[in-house]
Tab-separated table of C-alpha atoms in Angstrom:
chain	number	residue	atom	x	y	z
A	30	MET	CA	56.677	211.638	174.599
A	31	ASP	CA	53.384	211.404	176.476
A	32	TYR	CA	49.868	210.900	175.149
A	33	LYS	CA	49.181	214.654	175.085
A	34	GLN	CA	52.015	215.249	172.642
A	35	LEU	CA	50.804	212.359	170.518
A	36	MET	CA	47.324	213.918	170.433
A	37	LYS	CA	48.870	217.164	169.172
A	38	ASP	CA	50.895	215.307	166.551
A	39	ILE	CA	47.798	213.476	165.316
A	40	LYS	CA	45.874	216.748	165.129
A	41	ASN	CA	48.721	218.387	163.196
A	42	LYS	CA	49.117	215.290	160.996
A	43	GLU	CA	52.704	214.871	162.145
A	44	ILE	CA	52.541	211.106	162.544
A	45	SER	CA	55.675	208.953	162.776
A	46	LYS	CA	56.097	205.764	160.789
A	47	VAL	CA	57.027	203.805	163.906
A	48	TYR	CA	55.876	204.035	167.528
A	49	LEU	CA	56.424	202.146	170.738
A	50	PHE	CA	53.496	202.481	173.159
A	51	TYR	CA	54.456	201.412	176.672
A	52	GLY	CA	53.448	201.859	180.284
A	53	GLU	CA	50.994	200.668	182.891
A	54	GLU	CA	47.900	202.481	181.588
A	55	PHE	CA	46.873	199.964	178.944
A	56	LEU	CA	43.395	201.486	178.495
A	57	LEU	CA	44.862	204.901	177.675
A	58	SER	CA	47.238	203.219	175.235
A	59	GLN	CA	44.326	201.512	173.476
A	60	MET	CA	42.328	204.725	173.322
A	61	MET	CA	45.219	206.541	171.651
A	62	LEU	CA	45.715	203.623	169.280
A	63	ASP	CA	42.065	204.004	168.253
A	64	ASN	CA	42.595	207.749	167.709
A	65	LEU	CA	45.626	207.043	165.564
A	66	LYS	CA	43.774	204.403	163.579
A	67	LYS	CA	40.898	206.789	162.864
A	68	ALA	CA	43.373	209.427	161.682
A	69	ILE	CA	45.163	207.265	159.120
A	70	ILE	CA	42.734	204.548	157.988
A	71	LYS	CA	39.381	204.910	156.272
A	72	PRO	CA	36.747	203.056	158.347
A	73	GLU	CA	35.387	201.163	155.361
A	74	PHE	CA	38.799	199.575	154.741
A	75	GLU	CA	39.855	199.005	158.350
A	76	GLN	CA	39.442	195.242	158.157
A	77	LEU	CA	41.907	195.092	155.261
A	78	ASN	CA	44.394	197.788	156.290
A	79	PHE	CA	44.601	197.242	160.048
A	80	HIS	CA	46.689	194.220	160.996
A	81	THR	CA	47.492	192.982	164.517
A	82	ILE	CA	50.263	190.558	165.461
A	83	ASP	CA	50.720	188.689	168.736
A	84	GLY	CA	54.310	189.583	169.547
A	85	LYS	CA	54.759	186.562	171.798
A	86	ASN	CA	54.577	184.294	168.765
A	87	ALA	CA	55.778	186.718	166.094
A	88	THR	CA	58.719	186.341	163.747
A	89	THR	CA	60.779	188.978	162.003
A	90	GLU	CA	59.529	187.692	158.658
A	91	GLU	CA	55.873	187.995	159.709
A	92	ILE	CA	56.297	191.586	160.869
A	93	ILE	CA	58.161	192.671	157.745
A	94	ASN	CA	55.691	190.941	155.427
A	95	ALA	CA	52.781	192.663	157.178
A	96	CYS	CA	54.440	196.058	156.696
A	97	GLU	CA	55.349	195.385	153.075
A	98	THR	CA	51.782	194.467	152.137
A	99	LEU	CA	50.297	197.322	150.130
A	100	PRO	CA	47.267	199.104	151.600
A	101	PHE	CA	43.966	198.231	149.913
A	102	MET	CA	42.013	201.102	148.320
A	103	ASP	CA	43.754	203.559	150.626
A	104	ASP	CA	47.105	205.267	151.132
A	105	THR	CA	47.955	203.827	154.521
A	106	ARG	CA	48.217	200.538	156.387
A	107	LEU	CA	48.572	200.126	160.169
A	108	VAL	CA	50.409	197.185	161.731
A	109	VAL	CA	50.348	196.659	165.513
A	110	VAL	CA	52.686	194.214	167.273
A	111	SER	CA	51.732	193.571	170.903
A	112	GLU	CA	54.002	192.430	173.741
A	113	ILE	CA	56.962	191.232	171.706
A	114	PRO	CA	59.543	189.855	174.206
A	115	LEU	CA	62.414	191.663	172.467
A	116	LEU	CA	61.315	194.884	174.172
A	117	SER	CA	61.734	193.715	177.730
A	118	GLY	CA	63.214	190.254	178.107
A	119	THR	CA	64.629	187.190	176.465
A	120	SER	CA	63.099	185.670	173.346
A	121	ASN	CA	63.663	182.931	170.820
A	122	PHE	CA	64.741	185.430	168.150
A	123	SER	CA	68.184	184.714	166.727
A	124	THR	CA	70.750	187.506	166.721
A	125	LYS	CA	70.398	187.640	162.937
A	126	ASP	CA	66.609	188.111	163.159
A	127	VAL	CA	66.947	190.776	165.836
A	128	ASP	CA	69.429	192.700	163.709
A	129	ARG	CA	67.217	192.357	160.644
A	130	LEU	CA	64.148	193.659	162.476
A	131	CYS	CA	66.064	196.570	163.983
A	132	ASP	CA	67.471	197.494	160.575
A	133	TYR	CA	63.993	197.336	159.081
A	134	ILE	CA	62.653	199.858	161.591
A	135	GLY	CA	64.423	202.556	159.612
A	136	GLN	CA	63.060	201.229	156.308
A	137	VAL	CA	59.319	200.962	156.959
A	138	PRO	CA	57.618	202.036	153.701
A	139	GLY	CA	55.731	205.291	153.437
A	140	GLY	CA	52.382	203.540	153.114
A	141	CYS	CA	52.687	201.831	156.492
A	142	HIS	CA	52.708	202.767	160.168
A	143	LEU	CA	54.149	200.220	162.590
A	144	ILE	CA	53.284	200.293	166.289
A	145	PHE	CA	54.727	198.119	169.035
A	146	THR	CA	52.855	197.946	172.348
A	147	SER	CA	54.207	196.642	175.643
A	148	LYS	CA	53.406	197.246	179.288
A	149	LYS	CA	57.078	197.034	180.206
A	150	ILE	CA	60.235	197.811	178.252
A	151	ASP	CA	63.984	197.820	178.792
A	152	LYS	CA	65.416	200.944	177.167
A	153	LYS	CA	68.749	199.194	176.769
A	154	ARG	CA	67.251	196.699	174.334
A	155	LYS	CA	68.359	197.027	170.724
A	156	LEU	CA	64.815	197.099	169.356
A	157	VAL	CA	63.808	199.879	171.757
A	158	LYS	CA	66.817	201.937	170.698
A	159	ALA	CA	66.006	201.368	167.018
A	160	ILE	CA	62.417	202.553	167.491
A	161	GLU	CA	63.559	205.590	169.445
A	162	LYS	CA	66.042	206.474	166.687
A	163	HIS	CA	63.658	206.147	163.761
A	164	GLY	CA	60.285	206.740	165.396
A	165	ALA	CA	58.883	207.720	168.777
A	166	LEU	CA	58.368	206.246	172.232
A	167	VAL	CA	55.046	207.101	173.886
A	168	GLU	CA	54.754	206.408	177.612
A	169	TYR	CA	51.365	205.770	179.196
A	170	SER	CA	51.951	206.356	182.880
A	171	LYS	CA	49.294	207.010	185.524
A	172	LEU	CA	47.475	210.318	185.198
A	173	ASP	CA	48.007	213.182	187.614
A	174	LYS	CA	45.062	214.561	189.575
A	175	ARG	CA	44.182	217.267	187.053
A	176	ASP	CA	44.148	214.962	184.033
A	177	LEU	CA	42.406	212.236	186.013
A	178	SER	CA	39.629	214.650	186.965
A	179	LYS	CA	39.096	215.621	183.328
A	180	TRP	CA	39.156	212.002	182.222
A	181	ILE	CA	36.597	210.898	184.829
A	182	ALA	CA	34.246	213.794	184.049
A	183	LYS	CA	34.412	212.946	180.352
A	184	ARG	CA	33.734	209.236	180.952
A	185	PHE	CA	30.686	210.060	183.086
A	186	LYS	CA	29.458	212.349	180.298
A	187	LEU	CA	29.807	209.485	177.805
A	188	GLU	CA	27.581	207.458	180.147
A	189	GLY	CA	25.008	210.235	179.963
A	190	LYS	CA	25.748	211.427	183.512
A	191	SER	CA	27.250	214.566	185.011
A	192	ILE	CA	29.349	214.773	188.143
A	193	GLY	CA	29.854	217.825	190.338
A	194	GLU	CA	33.210	218.914	191.691
A	195	SER	CA	32.667	217.648	195.240
A	196	ALA	CA	31.394	214.284	193.993
A	197	LEU	CA	34.296	214.098	191.556
A	198	GLN	CA	36.831	214.571	194.336
A	199	LEU	CA	35.015	212.005	196.463
A	200	PHE	CA	35.110	209.547	193.554
A	201	ILE	CA	38.862	210.049	193.060
A	202	GLU	CA	39.504	209.589	196.770
A	203	SER	CA	37.456	206.399	196.913
A	204	SER	CA	39.228	204.966	193.846
A	205	ASP	CA	42.637	205.120	195.582
A	206	TYR	CA	44.121	205.725	192.113
A	207	LEU	CA	46.468	208.539	193.170
A	208	ASN	CA	48.012	206.573	196.018
A	209	LYS	CA	51.617	205.894	194.963
A	210	ASP	CA	51.309	202.258	196.057
A	211	SER	CA	47.909	201.736	194.459
A	212	LYS	CA	47.505	199.175	191.681
A	213	ALA	CA	44.269	200.787	190.483
A	214	ASN	CA	44.267	201.795	186.832
A	215	LEU	CA	41.947	203.543	184.386
A	216	SER	CA	40.281	200.275	183.443
A	217	ASP	CA	39.233	199.830	187.081
A	218	ILE	CA	37.907	203.373	187.202
A	219	GLU	CA	36.000	203.021	183.933
A	220	ASN	CA	34.344	199.833	185.208
A	221	GLU	CA	33.301	201.670	188.355
A	222	ILE	CA	31.901	204.567	186.314
A	223	LYS	CA	29.838	202.159	184.200
A	224	THR	CA	28.564	200.390	187.315
A	225	ILE	CA	27.473	203.648	188.916
A	226	GLY	CA	25.904	204.838	185.661
A	227	GLN	CA	23.866	201.657	185.267
A	228	HIS	CA	22.546	201.582	188.822
A	229	LEU	CA	22.275	205.269	189.593
A	230	THR	CA	19.020	206.162	191.363
A	231	GLY	CA	20.161	209.291	193.208
A	232	THR	CA	22.909	211.823	192.591
A	233	ILE	CA	26.446	210.519	192.079
A	234	GLY	CA	27.492	212.233	195.298
A	235	GLN	CA	24.776	210.436	197.248
A	236	VAL	CA	25.760	207.076	195.745
A	237	LEU	CA	29.405	207.564	196.701
A	238	THR	CA	28.532	208.788	200.201
A	239	ASP	CA	26.236	205.798	200.766
A	240	ARG	CA	28.971	203.417	199.633
A	241	ARG	CA	31.447	204.890	202.112
A	242	ARG	CA	28.986	204.303	204.940
A	243	LEU	CA	28.692	200.593	204.165
């Protein structure tokens, strides 16, 4: 599944109990996590019903206990486990704890949604297979040119700026994002958009053209 399908599922209120968010576009992953959080948790109870766990130091018991805690003054609780080593490499989890966590994936209570996030995963790992069986895997890969164009235009709009088509294409070209060997990501592009928005004195096209001349 990609983020577009997840957006449709959220809109249609077809939300899985368990997700694994993975891929190189961490910013996009966080944006979709925020969308999911807004869809299932009342803002006034977010502090009590939204729980994050550092997967690098997590235990099976901690994760299960977080999921088993009843939501406060609401119907739903959201638990997020970030970068747990079981998804991609070796860890200090015992075989018994791994098996227990994987078994629990299919038993997450109705009042809880559990999300694992990781930049990299190994689809052969037992935990990944368990999540895929009982929930959904959502990959956050780099955007194609069409989606990138829409995303950039929207981010400029949020900064109170507009960008024409020619300037947009110039911006994409200068970002080097679409180069297959490029390490640029959406976080880099967003930072650049904010920088341009804060220091803009002419049109965006003029700013980009002037930068290329330097």
